[in-house]
Short mmCIF file of N, CA and C in Angstrom, two decimals:
data_model
loop_
_atom_site.label_atom_id
_atom_site.label_comp_id
_atom_site.label_asym_id
_atom_site.label_seq_id
_atom_site.Cartn_x
_atom_site.Cartn_y
_atom_site.Cartn_z
N UNK A 168 83.15 61.99 27.38
CA UNK A 168 83.85 62.98 26.45
C UNK A 168 84.05 62.45 25.06
N UNK A 169 84.35 61.13 25.14
CA UNK A 169 84.60 60.53 23.87
C UNK A 169 83.32 60.44 23.01
N UNK A 170 82.22 60.19 23.66
CA UNK A 170 80.83 60.16 23.01
C UNK A 170 80.55 61.53 22.45
N UNK A 171 80.75 62.59 23.21
CA UNK A 171 80.50 63.85 22.75
C UNK A 171 81.24 64.31 21.54
N UNK A 172 82.47 64.06 21.45
CA UNK A 172 83.28 64.34 20.27
C UNK A 172 82.77 63.66 19.00
N UNK A 173 82.40 62.31 19.31
CA UNK A 173 81.79 61.55 18.21
C UNK A 173 80.54 62.10 17.72
N UNK A 174 79.71 62.61 18.70
CA UNK A 174 78.49 63.15 18.24
C UNK A 174 78.62 64.41 17.49
N UNK A 175 79.53 65.18 17.99
CA UNK A 175 79.85 66.57 17.23
C UNK A 175 80.36 66.25 15.77
N UNK A 176 81.34 65.35 15.69
CA UNK A 176 81.84 65.07 14.39
C UNK A 176 80.73 64.57 13.50
N UNK A 177 79.86 63.66 13.95
CA UNK A 177 78.84 63.05 13.17
C UNK A 177 77.84 64.18 12.81
N UNK A 178 77.48 65.03 13.67
CA UNK A 178 76.67 66.05 13.29
C UNK A 178 77.21 67.08 12.26
N UNK A 179 78.49 67.32 12.42
CA UNK A 179 79.20 68.13 11.25
C UNK A 179 79.13 67.31 9.99
N UNK A 180 79.31 66.06 9.88
CA UNK A 180 79.36 65.39 8.68
C UNK A 180 78.00 65.39 8.09
N UNK A 181 76.95 65.14 9.01
CA UNK A 181 75.55 65.13 8.38
C UNK A 181 75.15 66.44 7.86
N UNK A 182 75.57 67.59 8.44
CA UNK A 182 75.22 68.93 7.92
C UNK A 182 75.73 69.12 6.61
N UNK A 183 77.12 68.59 6.47
CA UNK A 183 77.79 68.76 5.24
C UNK A 183 77.24 67.98 4.02
N UNK A 184 76.76 66.85 4.47
CA UNK A 184 76.04 65.97 3.44
C UNK A 184 74.52 66.53 3.18
N UNK A 185 73.99 67.14 3.96
CA UNK A 185 72.57 67.56 3.72
C UNK A 185 72.47 68.79 2.83
N UNK A 186 73.72 69.44 2.56
CA UNK A 186 73.69 70.60 1.75
C UNK A 186 73.18 70.22 0.24
N UNK A 187 72.39 70.82 -0.36
CA UNK A 187 71.95 70.61 -1.80
C UNK A 187 73.13 70.82 -2.64
N UNK A 188 73.39 69.92 -3.57
CA UNK A 188 74.53 70.13 -4.43
C UNK A 188 74.30 71.40 -5.40
N UNK A 189 75.48 72.01 -5.58
CA UNK A 189 75.31 73.32 -6.36
C UNK A 189 75.46 72.88 -7.80
N UNK A 190 74.52 73.62 -8.66
CA UNK A 190 74.73 73.44 -10.14
C UNK A 190 76.01 74.22 -10.54
N UNK A 191 76.76 73.50 -11.39
CA UNK A 191 77.92 74.27 -12.01
C UNK A 191 77.49 75.50 -12.90
N UNK A 192 78.18 76.55 -12.76
CA UNK A 192 77.89 77.70 -13.40
C UNK A 192 77.98 77.39 -15.03
N UNK A 193 77.19 78.05 -15.72
CA UNK A 193 77.23 77.86 -17.30
C UNK A 193 78.29 78.95 -17.68
N UNK A 194 79.37 78.57 -18.45
CA UNK A 194 80.37 79.48 -18.97
C UNK A 194 79.58 80.61 -19.81
N UNK A 195 80.02 81.68 -19.48
CA UNK A 195 79.39 82.83 -20.46
C UNK A 195 80.54 83.73 -21.23
N UNK A 196 81.62 83.29 -21.11
CA UNK A 196 82.81 84.07 -21.74
C UNK A 196 83.07 83.65 -23.18
N UNK A 197 82.87 84.33 -24.23
CA UNK A 197 83.27 83.97 -25.58
C UNK A 197 84.62 84.44 -25.76
N UNK A 198 85.58 83.64 -26.41
CA UNK A 198 86.86 84.15 -26.76
C UNK A 198 86.96 84.65 -28.20
N UNK A 199 86.03 84.23 -28.99
CA UNK A 199 86.13 84.76 -30.42
C UNK A 199 85.31 85.98 -30.47
N UNK A 200 85.56 86.78 -31.55
CA UNK A 200 84.81 88.04 -31.81
C UNK A 200 83.76 87.89 -32.78
N UNK A 201 84.01 86.85 -33.77
CA UNK A 201 83.02 86.63 -34.78
C UNK A 201 83.29 85.28 -35.37
N UNK A 202 82.28 84.68 -36.04
CA UNK A 202 82.33 83.52 -36.71
C UNK A 202 81.47 83.49 -37.92
N UNK A 203 81.58 82.74 -38.95
CA UNK A 203 80.74 82.73 -40.14
C UNK A 203 80.29 81.28 -40.40
N UNK A 204 79.09 80.94 -40.92
CA UNK A 204 78.78 79.69 -41.39
C UNK A 204 78.08 79.87 -42.66
N UNK A 205 78.81 79.39 -43.73
CA UNK A 205 78.30 79.31 -45.10
C UNK A 205 77.30 78.09 -45.21
N UNK A 206 76.10 78.29 -45.40
CA UNK A 206 75.07 77.30 -45.40
C UNK A 206 74.98 76.75 -46.88
N UNK A 207 75.43 75.54 -47.04
CA UNK A 207 75.26 74.91 -48.37
C UNK A 207 74.12 73.89 -48.49
N UNK A 208 73.60 73.75 -49.69
CA UNK A 208 72.45 72.95 -50.00
C UNK A 208 72.73 71.40 -49.53
N UNK A 209 71.72 70.73 -48.96
CA UNK A 209 71.71 69.26 -48.59
C UNK A 209 70.45 68.70 -49.03
N UNK A 210 70.40 67.33 -48.98
CA UNK A 210 69.21 66.64 -49.22
C UNK A 210 68.67 66.93 -50.47
N UNK A 211 69.36 67.33 -51.59
CA UNK A 211 68.77 67.64 -52.82
C UNK A 211 68.14 69.03 -52.96
N UNK A 212 68.27 69.72 -51.99
CA UNK A 212 67.48 71.14 -51.83
C UNK A 212 68.39 72.26 -52.67
N UNK A 213 67.76 73.37 -52.80
CA UNK A 213 68.47 74.52 -53.51
C UNK A 213 68.62 75.58 -52.51
N UNK A 214 68.51 75.30 -51.18
CA UNK A 214 68.65 76.12 -50.07
C UNK A 214 70.06 76.43 -49.72
N UNK A 215 70.49 77.70 -49.59
CA UNK A 215 71.74 78.13 -49.10
C UNK A 215 71.76 79.43 -48.45
N UNK A 216 72.78 79.85 -47.81
CA UNK A 216 72.80 81.10 -47.32
C UNK A 216 74.12 81.34 -46.53
N UNK A 217 74.09 82.43 -45.69
CA UNK A 217 75.30 82.84 -44.83
C UNK A 217 74.79 83.29 -43.54
N UNK A 218 75.56 82.90 -42.45
CA UNK A 218 75.22 83.53 -41.11
C UNK A 218 76.45 84.00 -40.49
N UNK A 219 76.38 85.07 -39.96
CA UNK A 219 77.49 85.77 -39.07
C UNK A 219 77.05 85.58 -37.64
N UNK A 220 77.92 85.14 -36.80
CA UNK A 220 77.68 85.04 -35.35
C UNK A 220 78.64 85.88 -34.63
N UNK A 221 78.11 86.73 -33.69
CA UNK A 221 78.95 87.55 -32.72
C UNK A 221 78.53 87.31 -31.24
N UNK A 222 79.43 87.25 -30.41
CA UNK A 222 79.02 87.08 -28.97
C UNK A 222 78.28 88.34 -28.55
N UNK A 223 77.23 88.12 -27.51
CA UNK A 223 76.54 89.15 -27.03
C UNK A 223 76.35 88.83 -25.58
N UNK A 224 75.75 89.71 -24.78
CA UNK A 224 75.59 89.48 -23.29
C UNK A 224 74.71 88.11 -23.11
N UNK A 225 75.36 87.17 -22.56
CA UNK A 225 74.66 85.93 -22.23
C UNK A 225 74.48 85.04 -23.38
N UNK A 226 75.05 85.16 -24.53
CA UNK A 226 74.82 84.22 -25.73
C UNK A 226 75.56 84.68 -26.96
N UNK A 227 74.95 84.33 -27.97
CA UNK A 227 75.49 84.65 -29.45
C UNK A 227 74.39 85.21 -30.26
N UNK A 228 74.63 86.27 -30.96
CA UNK A 228 73.76 86.87 -31.83
C UNK A 228 74.09 86.46 -33.22
N UNK A 229 72.99 85.86 -34.09
CA UNK A 229 73.16 85.36 -35.34
C UNK A 229 72.38 86.20 -36.40
N UNK A 230 73.06 86.69 -37.35
CA UNK A 230 72.45 87.56 -38.45
C UNK A 230 72.87 86.82 -39.84
N UNK A 231 72.03 87.05 -40.79
CA UNK A 231 72.30 86.62 -42.13
C UNK A 231 71.07 86.36 -42.86
N UNK A 232 71.22 85.60 -44.06
CA UNK A 232 70.22 85.36 -45.01
C UNK A 232 70.16 83.87 -45.48
N UNK A 233 68.97 83.33 -45.56
CA UNK A 233 68.86 82.08 -46.16
C UNK A 233 67.90 82.02 -47.33
N UNK A 234 68.28 81.56 -48.53
CA UNK A 234 67.44 81.67 -49.68
C UNK A 234 67.20 80.19 -50.24
N UNK A 235 66.28 80.28 -51.17
CA UNK A 235 65.96 79.02 -51.80
C UNK A 235 64.91 78.20 -51.13
N UNK A 236 64.23 78.96 -50.11
CA UNK A 236 63.22 78.17 -49.40
C UNK A 236 61.82 78.42 -50.13
N UNK A 237 60.79 77.65 -49.91
CA UNK A 237 59.38 77.78 -50.47
C UNK A 237 58.90 79.13 -49.93
N UNK A 238 58.23 79.94 -50.82
CA UNK A 238 57.64 81.19 -50.35
C UNK A 238 56.79 81.08 -49.06
N UNK A 239 56.87 82.05 -48.11
CA UNK A 239 56.10 82.20 -46.94
C UNK A 239 55.96 80.92 -46.11
N UNK A 240 57.14 80.23 -45.97
CA UNK A 240 57.35 78.98 -45.19
C UNK A 240 58.15 79.23 -43.92
N UNK A 241 57.97 78.27 -42.89
CA UNK A 241 58.76 78.29 -41.73
C UNK A 241 59.69 77.04 -41.69
N UNK A 242 60.76 77.23 -41.03
CA UNK A 242 61.70 76.15 -41.14
C UNK A 242 62.50 76.11 -39.72
N UNK A 243 62.72 74.81 -39.30
CA UNK A 243 63.43 74.48 -38.24
C UNK A 243 64.85 75.15 -38.37
N UNK A 244 65.49 75.64 -37.48
CA UNK A 244 66.91 76.17 -37.61
C UNK A 244 67.64 75.82 -36.21
N UNK A 245 68.63 75.07 -36.27
CA UNK A 245 69.28 74.64 -35.07
C UNK A 245 70.67 74.62 -35.18
N UNK A 246 71.46 74.67 -34.00
CA UNK A 246 72.80 74.29 -33.93
C UNK A 246 72.95 72.90 -33.62
N UNK A 247 73.80 72.10 -34.40
CA UNK A 247 73.82 70.70 -34.34
C UNK A 247 75.21 70.40 -33.76
N UNK A 248 75.40 69.27 -33.16
CA UNK A 248 76.46 68.92 -32.26
C UNK A 248 77.84 68.80 -33.03
N UNK A 249 77.96 68.36 -34.22
CA UNK A 249 79.04 68.27 -34.93
C UNK A 249 79.32 69.15 -35.98
N UNK A 250 80.46 69.63 -36.26
CA UNK A 250 80.82 70.53 -37.27
C UNK A 250 81.14 69.81 -38.62
N UNK A 251 80.16 68.97 -39.02
CA UNK A 251 80.39 68.17 -40.17
C UNK A 251 79.20 68.21 -41.03
N UNK A 252 79.28 68.74 -42.22
CA UNK A 252 78.13 68.82 -43.14
C UNK A 252 78.44 68.03 -44.29
N UNK A 253 79.34 66.97 -44.25
CA UNK A 253 79.85 66.31 -45.45
C UNK A 253 78.89 65.30 -45.99
N UNK A 254 78.01 64.77 -45.27
CA UNK A 254 76.98 63.85 -45.87
C UNK A 254 75.93 64.51 -46.70
N UNK A 255 75.42 63.91 -47.75
CA UNK A 255 74.49 64.55 -48.70
C UNK A 255 73.33 65.01 -48.00
N UNK A 256 72.94 64.29 -46.87
CA UNK A 256 71.70 64.69 -46.16
C UNK A 256 71.98 65.51 -44.93
N UNK A 257 73.24 65.89 -44.67
CA UNK A 257 73.79 66.60 -43.61
C UNK A 257 73.54 65.77 -42.34
N UNK A 258 73.35 64.47 -42.23
CA UNK A 258 73.23 63.81 -40.98
C UNK A 258 74.49 63.71 -40.29
N UNK A 259 75.54 63.99 -40.98
CA UNK A 259 76.88 63.90 -40.27
C UNK A 259 77.12 64.92 -39.20
N UNK A 260 76.20 65.90 -39.35
CA UNK A 260 76.24 67.06 -38.21
C UNK A 260 75.68 66.59 -36.93
N UNK A 261 75.11 65.29 -36.97
CA UNK A 261 74.67 64.85 -35.70
C UNK A 261 73.42 65.29 -35.14
N UNK A 262 73.11 65.14 -33.84
CA UNK A 262 71.81 65.69 -33.29
C UNK A 262 71.99 67.07 -32.92
N UNK A 263 70.89 67.72 -32.35
CA UNK A 263 70.99 69.03 -31.82
C UNK A 263 71.93 69.22 -30.80
N UNK A 264 72.53 70.37 -30.77
CA UNK A 264 73.60 70.66 -29.68
C UNK A 264 73.00 70.65 -28.29
N UNK A 265 73.37 69.74 -27.43
CA UNK A 265 72.61 69.60 -26.22
C UNK A 265 73.54 69.12 -25.08
N UNK A 266 74.41 69.97 -24.75
CA UNK A 266 75.55 69.61 -23.72
C UNK A 266 74.99 69.43 -22.28
N UNK A 267 73.80 70.03 -22.09
CA UNK A 267 73.25 69.85 -20.70
C UNK A 267 72.05 68.72 -20.57
N UNK A 268 72.02 67.89 -21.62
CA UNK A 268 71.10 66.78 -21.62
C UNK A 268 69.63 67.13 -21.34
N UNK A 269 69.11 68.25 -21.97
CA UNK A 269 67.67 68.66 -21.80
C UNK A 269 66.82 68.05 -22.91
N UNK A 270 65.61 68.09 -22.62
CA UNK A 270 64.53 67.80 -23.66
C UNK A 270 64.52 68.68 -24.87
N UNK A 271 64.04 68.41 -25.97
CA UNK A 271 63.81 69.38 -26.99
C UNK A 271 62.70 70.45 -26.70
N UNK A 272 62.76 71.56 -27.14
CA UNK A 272 61.77 72.54 -26.82
C UNK A 272 62.00 73.86 -27.63
N UNK A 273 61.28 74.89 -27.13
CA UNK A 273 61.44 76.23 -27.83
C UNK A 273 62.44 76.97 -26.99
N UNK A 274 63.25 77.71 -27.66
CA UNK A 274 64.41 78.49 -27.15
C UNK A 274 63.65 79.50 -26.13
N UNK A 275 64.32 79.64 -24.96
CA UNK A 275 64.05 80.73 -23.85
C UNK A 275 62.63 80.29 -23.28
N UNK A 276 62.00 79.23 -23.54
CA UNK A 276 60.77 78.87 -22.98
C UNK A 276 60.81 77.36 -22.30
N UNK A 277 61.15 77.36 -21.06
CA UNK A 277 61.28 75.94 -20.44
C UNK A 277 62.55 75.21 -20.94
N UNK A 278 62.38 74.01 -20.66
CA UNK A 278 63.60 73.08 -21.09
C UNK A 278 63.76 73.06 -22.56
N UNK A 279 64.95 73.18 -22.96
CA UNK A 279 65.27 73.04 -24.49
C UNK A 279 66.78 72.77 -24.69
N UNK A 280 67.08 72.23 -25.78
CA UNK A 280 68.54 72.13 -26.07
C UNK A 280 69.16 73.36 -26.28
N UNK A 281 70.48 73.41 -26.05
CA UNK A 281 71.30 74.72 -26.21
C UNK A 281 71.18 75.15 -27.69
N UNK A 282 71.07 74.19 -28.62
CA UNK A 282 71.02 74.48 -29.97
C UNK A 282 69.59 74.86 -30.61
N UNK A 283 68.68 74.77 -29.72
CA UNK A 283 67.27 75.05 -30.15
C UNK A 283 67.12 76.55 -30.42
N UNK A 284 66.46 76.91 -31.51
CA UNK A 284 66.14 78.27 -31.90
C UNK A 284 64.73 78.35 -32.46
N UNK A 285 64.10 79.48 -32.48
CA UNK A 285 62.73 79.64 -33.13
C UNK A 285 62.91 79.32 -34.57
N UNK A 286 61.85 78.96 -35.19
CA UNK A 286 61.72 78.79 -36.58
C UNK A 286 62.20 80.05 -37.43
N UNK A 287 62.81 79.84 -38.47
CA UNK A 287 63.07 80.96 -39.63
C UNK A 287 61.90 80.98 -40.50
N UNK A 288 61.42 82.17 -41.08
CA UNK A 288 60.41 82.26 -41.79
C UNK A 288 60.73 83.05 -43.13
N UNK A 289 60.53 82.13 -44.20
CA UNK A 289 60.90 82.79 -45.52
C UNK A 289 59.70 83.83 -46.00
N UNK A 290 60.05 84.80 -46.79
CA UNK A 290 59.13 85.69 -47.33
C UNK A 290 58.66 85.31 -48.54
N UNK A 291 57.90 86.10 -49.34
CA UNK A 291 57.23 85.66 -50.41
C UNK A 291 58.30 85.37 -51.62
N UNK A 292 59.44 85.71 -51.44
CA UNK A 292 60.54 85.35 -52.38
C UNK A 292 61.32 84.21 -51.96
N UNK A 293 60.94 83.50 -50.81
CA UNK A 293 61.72 82.37 -50.32
C UNK A 293 62.91 82.73 -49.49
N UNK A 294 63.04 83.88 -49.06
CA UNK A 294 64.33 84.37 -48.40
C UNK A 294 63.97 84.58 -46.85
N UNK A 295 64.73 84.05 -46.01
CA UNK A 295 64.64 84.19 -44.50
C UNK A 295 65.69 85.09 -44.07
N UNK A 296 65.44 86.15 -43.46
CA UNK A 296 66.39 87.04 -42.87
C UNK A 296 66.65 86.55 -41.41
N UNK A 297 67.89 86.41 -41.06
CA UNK A 297 68.27 85.84 -39.67
C UNK A 297 68.54 87.01 -38.74
N UNK A 298 67.93 86.91 -37.48
CA UNK A 298 68.30 87.96 -36.59
C UNK A 298 67.87 87.20 -35.38
N UNK A 299 68.71 86.45 -34.81
CA UNK A 299 68.53 85.56 -33.64
C UNK A 299 69.41 85.69 -32.56
N UNK A 300 68.74 85.73 -31.39
CA UNK A 300 69.73 85.87 -30.10
C UNK A 300 69.69 84.45 -29.43
N UNK A 301 70.81 83.66 -29.59
CA UNK A 301 70.86 82.32 -28.98
C UNK A 301 71.43 82.61 -27.56
N UNK A 302 70.66 82.23 -26.54
CA UNK A 302 71.06 82.57 -25.15
C UNK A 302 71.76 81.25 -24.59
N UNK A 303 72.65 81.47 -23.70
CA UNK A 303 73.20 80.34 -22.86
C UNK A 303 74.44 79.47 -23.64
N UNK A 304 74.96 80.20 -24.70
CA UNK A 304 76.02 79.52 -25.31
C UNK A 304 77.16 80.54 -25.52
N UNK A 305 78.29 80.02 -25.71
CA UNK A 305 79.46 80.94 -26.10
C UNK A 305 80.05 80.70 -27.40
N UNK A 306 80.87 81.52 -27.77
CA UNK A 306 81.57 81.57 -29.15
C UNK A 306 83.03 81.34 -29.02
N UNK A 307 83.63 80.31 -29.08
CA UNK A 307 85.03 80.04 -28.91
C UNK A 307 85.36 79.89 -27.40
N UNK A 308 86.64 79.39 -27.00
CA UNK A 308 86.99 79.27 -25.89
C UNK A 308 86.88 77.59 -25.48
N UNK A 309 86.14 76.91 -25.97
CA UNK A 309 86.14 75.46 -25.60
C UNK A 309 85.21 75.07 -24.41
N UNK A 310 84.36 75.99 -23.96
CA UNK A 310 83.44 75.60 -22.93
C UNK A 310 82.52 74.52 -23.22
N UNK A 311 81.84 74.02 -22.34
CA UNK A 311 80.97 72.91 -22.71
C UNK A 311 79.76 73.43 -23.60
N UNK A 312 79.45 74.75 -23.46
CA UNK A 312 78.36 75.32 -24.22
C UNK A 312 78.97 76.11 -25.43
N UNK A 313 80.16 75.98 -25.85
CA UNK A 313 80.73 76.64 -26.99
C UNK A 313 80.23 76.08 -28.36
N UNK A 314 79.73 76.97 -29.16
CA UNK A 314 79.08 76.40 -30.49
C UNK A 314 80.22 76.66 -31.59
N UNK A 315 81.35 77.28 -31.43
CA UNK A 315 82.24 77.29 -32.50
C UNK A 315 82.62 76.02 -32.91
N UNK A 316 82.73 75.80 -34.24
CA UNK A 316 83.19 74.51 -34.76
C UNK A 316 81.93 73.48 -34.96
N UNK A 317 80.75 73.84 -34.51
CA UNK A 317 79.51 73.05 -34.72
C UNK A 317 78.91 73.30 -35.96
N UNK A 318 77.74 72.85 -36.26
CA UNK A 318 76.96 73.09 -37.53
C UNK A 318 75.73 73.79 -37.23
N UNK A 319 75.30 74.79 -38.22
CA UNK A 319 73.96 75.40 -38.21
C UNK A 319 73.31 74.62 -39.40
N UNK A 320 71.96 74.12 -39.10
CA UNK A 320 71.26 73.39 -39.98
C UNK A 320 69.98 73.99 -40.18
N UNK A 321 69.44 74.15 -41.28
CA UNK A 321 68.05 74.58 -41.81
C UNK A 321 67.38 73.40 -42.12
N UNK A 322 66.10 73.16 -41.58
CA UNK A 322 65.35 72.02 -41.82
C UNK A 322 64.14 72.21 -42.93
N UNK A 323 63.62 71.24 -43.55
CA UNK A 323 62.68 71.44 -44.53
C UNK A 323 61.30 71.82 -44.07
N UNK A 324 60.91 71.56 -42.82
CA UNK A 324 59.70 71.88 -42.13
C UNK A 324 59.76 72.71 -40.90
N UNK A 325 58.77 73.13 -40.42
CA UNK A 325 58.82 74.01 -39.12
C UNK A 325 59.01 73.05 -37.94
N UNK A 326 59.70 73.63 -36.83
CA UNK A 326 59.86 72.82 -35.63
C UNK A 326 58.72 73.00 -34.80
N UNK A 327 58.00 71.86 -34.38
CA UNK A 327 56.78 72.00 -33.53
C UNK A 327 57.07 72.24 -32.21
N UNK A 328 58.40 72.29 -31.71
CA UNK A 328 58.91 72.55 -30.41
C UNK A 328 58.39 71.52 -29.44
N UNK A 329 57.91 70.57 -29.60
CA UNK A 329 57.38 69.58 -28.78
C UNK A 329 57.92 68.06 -29.03
N UNK A 330 57.81 67.71 -30.21
CA UNK A 330 58.29 66.26 -30.59
C UNK A 330 59.68 65.99 -30.24
N UNK A 331 59.83 64.93 -29.59
CA UNK A 331 61.25 64.38 -29.17
C UNK A 331 61.69 63.47 -30.16
N UNK A 332 63.04 63.54 -30.43
CA UNK A 332 64.00 64.38 -29.83
C UNK A 332 64.32 65.71 -30.55
N UNK A 333 63.62 66.04 -31.68
CA UNK A 333 64.12 67.05 -32.50
C UNK A 333 63.06 67.92 -33.09
N UNK A 334 61.87 67.89 -32.64
CA UNK A 334 60.86 68.90 -33.08
C UNK A 334 60.16 68.48 -34.37
N UNK A 335 60.43 67.37 -35.03
CA UNK A 335 59.75 66.81 -36.17
C UNK A 335 59.83 67.88 -37.37
N UNK A 336 61.00 68.43 -37.67
CA UNK A 336 61.29 69.54 -38.54
C UNK A 336 61.72 68.88 -39.99
N UNK A 337 61.74 67.67 -40.06
CA UNK A 337 62.03 66.93 -41.39
C UNK A 337 63.61 67.00 -41.83
N UNK A 338 63.66 66.93 -43.06
CA UNK A 338 65.02 66.76 -43.82
C UNK A 338 65.90 68.04 -43.46
N UNK A 339 67.11 67.80 -43.58
CA UNK A 339 68.09 68.95 -43.44
C UNK A 339 68.43 69.48 -44.82
N UNK A 340 67.95 70.66 -45.06
CA UNK A 340 68.03 71.19 -46.34
C UNK A 340 69.23 72.11 -46.71
N UNK A 341 69.83 72.45 -45.58
CA UNK A 341 71.09 73.33 -45.64
C UNK A 341 71.87 73.09 -44.33
N UNK A 342 73.24 73.23 -44.44
CA UNK A 342 74.18 73.07 -43.36
C UNK A 342 75.34 73.85 -43.60
N UNK A 343 75.93 74.45 -42.49
CA UNK A 343 77.16 75.11 -42.48
C UNK A 343 77.89 75.04 -41.24
N UNK A 344 79.19 74.85 -41.21
CA UNK A 344 80.04 74.75 -40.08
C UNK A 344 80.30 76.30 -39.53
N UNK A 345 80.27 76.38 -38.16
CA UNK A 345 80.49 77.68 -37.64
C UNK A 345 81.88 77.86 -37.39
N UNK A 346 82.61 78.66 -38.28
CA UNK A 346 83.98 78.89 -38.37
C UNK A 346 84.43 80.23 -37.79
N UNK A 347 85.14 80.35 -36.81
CA UNK A 347 85.64 81.50 -36.12
C UNK A 347 86.56 82.30 -37.13
N UNK A 348 86.24 83.52 -37.31
CA UNK A 348 86.95 84.33 -38.29
C UNK A 348 87.81 85.38 -37.54
N UNK A 349 87.33 85.76 -36.33
CA UNK A 349 88.15 86.68 -35.54
C UNK A 349 88.13 86.37 -34.15
#
């Protein structure tokens, strides 16, 4: 009898241990209604702009305008981990926002940082219109994937989406902190 009880207990323990660990759910609830990032020139550039961020199903929608870019050019555009644009070269904003420790890549295509977005493209006048759906992040609330209080950064060159750790997009030519307004 004693052996039978021990065997049953051991089997129950082993069954519990053999279950695959469950991934924690990624928070999807934003508490803010809107945020704004005023993009100021950095690294001696003349690039500036303004972005408005609002929650959407499964992420955040970013609209706005960036000017002062070379005509008909593409530029890396990312959420960076720190809401600090105080350094002349915007390096104070830290690395790409990456709360899940993923490799750098293209947004919505395989592994990528939470702050990775597609390149922004300037028109013949050097102006890029922002209309971006950033999936898998929240706006406000303090979740691990919350982008409120972090920085938006425009880079001098296009992101190649493959070079590690940041896509080889060059200098940071504009930076703005994501400030909740509503």
